[in-house]
Coordinates of C-alpha atoms and ligand atoms in Angstrom, one line a residue:
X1 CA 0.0 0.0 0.0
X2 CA 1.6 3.7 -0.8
X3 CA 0.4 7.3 0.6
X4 CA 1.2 9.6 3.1
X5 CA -0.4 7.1 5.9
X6 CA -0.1 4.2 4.5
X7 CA -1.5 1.2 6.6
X8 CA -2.4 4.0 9.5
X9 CA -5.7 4.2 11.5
X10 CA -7.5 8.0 11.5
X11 CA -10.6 8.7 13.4
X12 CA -12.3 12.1 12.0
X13 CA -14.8 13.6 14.0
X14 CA -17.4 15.9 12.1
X15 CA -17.1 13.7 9.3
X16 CA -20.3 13.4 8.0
X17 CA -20.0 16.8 5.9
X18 CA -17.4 19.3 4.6
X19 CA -13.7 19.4 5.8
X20 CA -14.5 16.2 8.1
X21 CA -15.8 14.5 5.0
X22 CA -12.7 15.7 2.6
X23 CA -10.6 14.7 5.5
X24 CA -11.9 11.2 6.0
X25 CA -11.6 10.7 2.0
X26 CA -8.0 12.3 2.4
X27 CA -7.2 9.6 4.4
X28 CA -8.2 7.3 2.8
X29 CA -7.3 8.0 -0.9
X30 CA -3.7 8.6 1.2
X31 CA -3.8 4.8 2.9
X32 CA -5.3 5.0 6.1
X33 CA -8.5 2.9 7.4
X34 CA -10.9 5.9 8.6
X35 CA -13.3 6.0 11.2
X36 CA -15.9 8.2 10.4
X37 CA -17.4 9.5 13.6
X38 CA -20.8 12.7 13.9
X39 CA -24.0 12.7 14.8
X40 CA -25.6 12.6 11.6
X41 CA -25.9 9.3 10.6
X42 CA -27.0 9.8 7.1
X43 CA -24.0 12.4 6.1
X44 CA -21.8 9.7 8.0
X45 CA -23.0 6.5 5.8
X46 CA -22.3 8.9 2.6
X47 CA -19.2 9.7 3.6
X48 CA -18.5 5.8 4.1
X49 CA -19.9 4.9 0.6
X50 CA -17.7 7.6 -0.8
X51 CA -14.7 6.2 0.8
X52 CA -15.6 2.7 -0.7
X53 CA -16.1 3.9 -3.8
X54 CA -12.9 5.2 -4.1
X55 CA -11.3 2.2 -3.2
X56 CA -10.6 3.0 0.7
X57 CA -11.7 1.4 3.7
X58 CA -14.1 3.1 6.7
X59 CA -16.6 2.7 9.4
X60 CA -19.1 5.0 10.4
X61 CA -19.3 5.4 14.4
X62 CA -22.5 7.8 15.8
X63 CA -20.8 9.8 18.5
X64 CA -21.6 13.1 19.8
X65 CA -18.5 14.8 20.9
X66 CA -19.9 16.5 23.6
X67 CA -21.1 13.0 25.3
X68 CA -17.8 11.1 27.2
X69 CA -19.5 7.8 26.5
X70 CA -19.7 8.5 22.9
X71 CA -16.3 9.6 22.4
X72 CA -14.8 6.6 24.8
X73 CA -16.7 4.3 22.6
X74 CA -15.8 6.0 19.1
X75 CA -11.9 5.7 20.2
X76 CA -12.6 1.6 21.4
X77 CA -14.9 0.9 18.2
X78 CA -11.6 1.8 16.4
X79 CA -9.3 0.0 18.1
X80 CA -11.8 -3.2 18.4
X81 CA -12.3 -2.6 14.5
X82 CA -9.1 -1.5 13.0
X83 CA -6.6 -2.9 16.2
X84 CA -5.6 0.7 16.8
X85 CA -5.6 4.3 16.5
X86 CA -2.5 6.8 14.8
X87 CA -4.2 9.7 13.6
X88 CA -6.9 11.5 14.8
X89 CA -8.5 15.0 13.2
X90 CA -10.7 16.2 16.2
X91 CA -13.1 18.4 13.4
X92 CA -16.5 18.7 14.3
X93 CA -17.7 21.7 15.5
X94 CA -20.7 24.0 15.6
X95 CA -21.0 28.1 15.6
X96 CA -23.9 29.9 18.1
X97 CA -25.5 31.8 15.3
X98 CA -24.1 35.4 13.5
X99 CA -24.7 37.5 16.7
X100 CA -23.0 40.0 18.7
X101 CA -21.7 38.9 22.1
X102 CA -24.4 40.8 23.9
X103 CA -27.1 39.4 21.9
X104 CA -25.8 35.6 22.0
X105 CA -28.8 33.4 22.9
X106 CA -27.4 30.8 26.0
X107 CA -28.5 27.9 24.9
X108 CA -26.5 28.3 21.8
X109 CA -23.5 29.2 23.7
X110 CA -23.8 26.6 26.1
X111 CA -23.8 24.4 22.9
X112 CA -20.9 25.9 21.1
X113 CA -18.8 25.6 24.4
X114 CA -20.0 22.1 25.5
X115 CA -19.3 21.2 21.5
X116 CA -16.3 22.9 20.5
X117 CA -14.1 23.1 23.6
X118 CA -15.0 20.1 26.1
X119 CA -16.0 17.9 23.0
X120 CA -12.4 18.6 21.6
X121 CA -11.0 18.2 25.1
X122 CA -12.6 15.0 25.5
X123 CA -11.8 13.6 21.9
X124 CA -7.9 14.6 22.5
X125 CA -8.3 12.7 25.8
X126 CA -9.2 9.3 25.2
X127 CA -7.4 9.4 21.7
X128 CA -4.1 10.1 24.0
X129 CA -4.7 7.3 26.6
X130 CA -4.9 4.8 23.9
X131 CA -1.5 6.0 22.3
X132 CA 0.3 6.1 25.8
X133 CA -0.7 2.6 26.6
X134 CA 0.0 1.2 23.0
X135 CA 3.4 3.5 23.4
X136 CA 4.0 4.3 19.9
X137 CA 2.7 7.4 19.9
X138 CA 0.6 9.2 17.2
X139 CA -0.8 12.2 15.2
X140 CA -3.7 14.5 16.2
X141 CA -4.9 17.2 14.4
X142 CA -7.5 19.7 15.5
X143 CA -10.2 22.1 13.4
X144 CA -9.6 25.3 15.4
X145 CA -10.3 28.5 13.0
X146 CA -8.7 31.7 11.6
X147 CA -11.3 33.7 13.9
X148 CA -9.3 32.6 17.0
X149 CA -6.3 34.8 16.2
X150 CA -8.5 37.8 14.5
X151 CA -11.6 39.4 16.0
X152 CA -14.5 38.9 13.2
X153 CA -18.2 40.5 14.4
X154 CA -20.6 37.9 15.2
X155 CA -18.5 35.2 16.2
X156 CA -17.5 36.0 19.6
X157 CA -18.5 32.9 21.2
X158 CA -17.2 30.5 18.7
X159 CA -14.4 32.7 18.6
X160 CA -13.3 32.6 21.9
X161 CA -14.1 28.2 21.7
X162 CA -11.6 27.9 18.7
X163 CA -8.8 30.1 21.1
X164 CA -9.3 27.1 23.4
X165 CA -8.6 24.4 21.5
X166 CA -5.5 27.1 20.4
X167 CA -4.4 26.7 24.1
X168 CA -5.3 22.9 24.3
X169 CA -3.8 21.9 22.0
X170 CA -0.1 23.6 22.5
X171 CA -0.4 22.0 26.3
X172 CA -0.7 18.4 24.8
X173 CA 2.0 19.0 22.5
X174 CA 4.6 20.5 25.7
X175 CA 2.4 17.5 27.9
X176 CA 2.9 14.3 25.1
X177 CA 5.7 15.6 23.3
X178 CA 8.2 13.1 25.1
X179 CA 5.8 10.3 24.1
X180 CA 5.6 10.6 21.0
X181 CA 2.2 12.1 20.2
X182 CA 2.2 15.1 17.9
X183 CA -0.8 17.7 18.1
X184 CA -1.1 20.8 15.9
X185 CA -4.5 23.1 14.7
X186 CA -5.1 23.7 11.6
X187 CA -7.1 27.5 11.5
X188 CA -9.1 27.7 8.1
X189 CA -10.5 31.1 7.1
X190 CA -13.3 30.8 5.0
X191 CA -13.7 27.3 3.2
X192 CA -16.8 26.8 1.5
X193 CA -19.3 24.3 3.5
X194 CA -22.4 24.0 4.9
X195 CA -21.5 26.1 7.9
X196 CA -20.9 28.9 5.8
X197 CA -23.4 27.9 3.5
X198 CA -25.7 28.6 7.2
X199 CA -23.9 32.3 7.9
X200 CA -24.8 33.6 4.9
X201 CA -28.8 32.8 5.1
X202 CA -28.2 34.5 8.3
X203 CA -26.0 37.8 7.0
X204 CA -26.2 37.9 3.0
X205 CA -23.8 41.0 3.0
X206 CA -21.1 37.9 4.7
X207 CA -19.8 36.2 1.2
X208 CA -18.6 39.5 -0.6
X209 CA -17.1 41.0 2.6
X210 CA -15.3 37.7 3.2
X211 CA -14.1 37.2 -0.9
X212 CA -13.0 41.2 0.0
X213 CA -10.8 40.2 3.2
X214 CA -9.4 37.1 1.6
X215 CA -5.7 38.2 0.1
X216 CA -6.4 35.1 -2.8
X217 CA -9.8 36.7 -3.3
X218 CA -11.9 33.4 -2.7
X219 CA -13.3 30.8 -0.5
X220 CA -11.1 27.8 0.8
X221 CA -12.4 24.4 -0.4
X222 CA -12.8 21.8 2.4
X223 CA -9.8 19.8 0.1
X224 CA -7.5 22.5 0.7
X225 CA -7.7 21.6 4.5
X226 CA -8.1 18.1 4.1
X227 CA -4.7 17.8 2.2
X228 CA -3.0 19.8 5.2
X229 CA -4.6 17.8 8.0
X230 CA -3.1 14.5 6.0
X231 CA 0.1 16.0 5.8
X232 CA -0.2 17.0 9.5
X233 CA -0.2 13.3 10.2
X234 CA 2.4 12.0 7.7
X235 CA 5.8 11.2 8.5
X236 CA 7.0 14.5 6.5
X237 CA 5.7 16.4 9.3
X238 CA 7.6 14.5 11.7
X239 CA 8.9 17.5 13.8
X240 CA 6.0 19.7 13.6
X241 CA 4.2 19.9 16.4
X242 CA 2.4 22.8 18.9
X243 CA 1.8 24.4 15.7
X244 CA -0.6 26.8 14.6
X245 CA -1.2 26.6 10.8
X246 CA -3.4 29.3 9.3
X247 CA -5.5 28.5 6.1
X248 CA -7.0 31.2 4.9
X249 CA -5.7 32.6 2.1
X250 CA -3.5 34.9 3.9
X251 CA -6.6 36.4 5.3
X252 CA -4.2 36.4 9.4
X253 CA -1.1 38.9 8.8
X254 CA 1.3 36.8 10.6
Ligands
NAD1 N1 -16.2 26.3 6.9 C1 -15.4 27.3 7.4 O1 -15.3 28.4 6.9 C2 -14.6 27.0 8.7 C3 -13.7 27.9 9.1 C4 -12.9 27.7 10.2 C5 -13.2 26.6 11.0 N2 -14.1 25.7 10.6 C6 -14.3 24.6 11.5 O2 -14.2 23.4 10.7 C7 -15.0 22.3 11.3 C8 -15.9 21.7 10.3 O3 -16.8 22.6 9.8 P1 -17.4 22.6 8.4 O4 -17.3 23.9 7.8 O5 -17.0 21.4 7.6 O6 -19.0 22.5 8.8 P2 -20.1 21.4 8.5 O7 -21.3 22.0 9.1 O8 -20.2 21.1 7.0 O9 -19.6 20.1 9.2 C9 -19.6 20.0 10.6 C10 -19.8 18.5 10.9 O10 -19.7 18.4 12.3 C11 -20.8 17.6 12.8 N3 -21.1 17.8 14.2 C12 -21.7 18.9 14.7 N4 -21.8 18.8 16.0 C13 -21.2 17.6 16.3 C14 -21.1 16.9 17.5 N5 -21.5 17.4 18.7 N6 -20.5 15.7 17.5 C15 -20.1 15.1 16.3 N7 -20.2 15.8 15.2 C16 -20.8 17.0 15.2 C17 -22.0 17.9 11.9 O11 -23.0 16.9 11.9 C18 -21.2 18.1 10.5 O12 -21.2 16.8 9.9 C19 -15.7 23.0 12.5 O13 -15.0 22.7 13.7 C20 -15.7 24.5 12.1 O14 -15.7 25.3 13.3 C21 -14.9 25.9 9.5

């Protein structure tokens, strides 16, 4: 078998649509046996049956990443299934609505924290116990976002999420570093997927402002991330690691 991850095992989270769904197929077309893991079922089968169809190898696992149980059991499925787990892109992940901070409805942001932040906490969690007991360590990846580094209106909450998995994820890579365990973010400005899709129903002035901010002078495509995240987790990124990679078309100045 050739690729990047040849004969690897990557769960995705948020798989069951856009930059999970690229990734999982990245994966794939690159060697690895995927785990597709979301809570929509239907998105997750799809993504399966395009995997197959391209000659790759996945499961579909339904896992909420906000639930413990669910995430536990996505991370022991794939080890039961595939007899391990080496990569891991912790992806899935939700925005509150286009609102200003004062104006953020608390359910929503009760959601977007217990999704976003815990859910990523608890997905880099059990994915790291099972690399330190099978000791040869391992590649995460996690979706955090342009809009953790730069201040965009509306997005304050999710903002302030995707600056937590920033922070989480340059502690595990000080914290696992010695074991063996790399774990960058990968911060995508805008990349053309449902979730934007969503923003703008909700603010039709966003897409032109956006294609206006973006130094390339267009969206992302959920490939574009994919590729990176793969590479992320490939040997030729073998001493990258606390790192904070912006995708955005050179939207961040630094
Ligand atoms: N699209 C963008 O412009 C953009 C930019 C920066 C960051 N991101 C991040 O990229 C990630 C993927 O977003 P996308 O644009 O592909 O959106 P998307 O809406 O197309 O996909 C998100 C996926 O996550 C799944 N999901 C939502 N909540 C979940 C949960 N609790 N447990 C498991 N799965 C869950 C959804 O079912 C969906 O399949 C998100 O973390 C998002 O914040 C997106």
């Amino acid at each position: 078998m050739s690729g990047l991850v040849a004969g690897k095992v990557a769960l995705v989270t948020g798989a069951a649509s856009g930059i999970g769904r690229a990734s999982a197929m990245a994966f794939a077309r690159e060697g690895a046996m995927v785990t597709v893991a979301d809570v929509d079922a239907d998105g997750g089968a799809e993504t399966v049956r395009l995997v197959e169809a391209a000659g790759g190898e996945a499961i579909f696992v339904r896992c909420d990443i906000a639930d413990e149980d669910d995430v536990r059991s996505a991370v022991a499925v794939t080890v039961e299934r595939f007899g391990r787990l080496d990569c891991a892109h912790n992806n899935a992940g939700l925005g509150h609505g286009q609102a200003k901070l004062a104006e953020i409805d608390r359910n929503r942001w009760d959601r977007t924290v217990a999704v976003n932040l815990t859910g990523t906490w608890l997905c880099l969690k059990y994915e790291i116990q099972h690399m330190l007991e099978r000791g040869e360590g391992g590649a995460i990846v996690v979706t955090s976002s342009a809009t953790s580094l730069l201040a965009f209106p509306l997005t304050a909450g999710y903002a302030a999420t995707k600056a937590g998995i920033n922070q989480l994820v340059r502690s595990a890579a000080k914290e696992y570093g010695r074991d063996g365990i790399r774990v960058n973010a990968v911060l995508p400005g805008p990349i053309s997927t449902e979730m934007v899709a969503r923003s703008f129903v909700e603010n039709p002035s966003l897409q032109k402002h956006l294609e206006e901010d973006v130094p390339l002078g267009r969206l992302g495509t959920p490939e574009e991330v994919a590729d990176t995240v793969v590479f992320l987790c490939s040997g030729n990124a073998g001493f990258i690691s606390g790192s904070m990679l912006t995708i955005d078309g050179g939207q961040t100045p630094w």
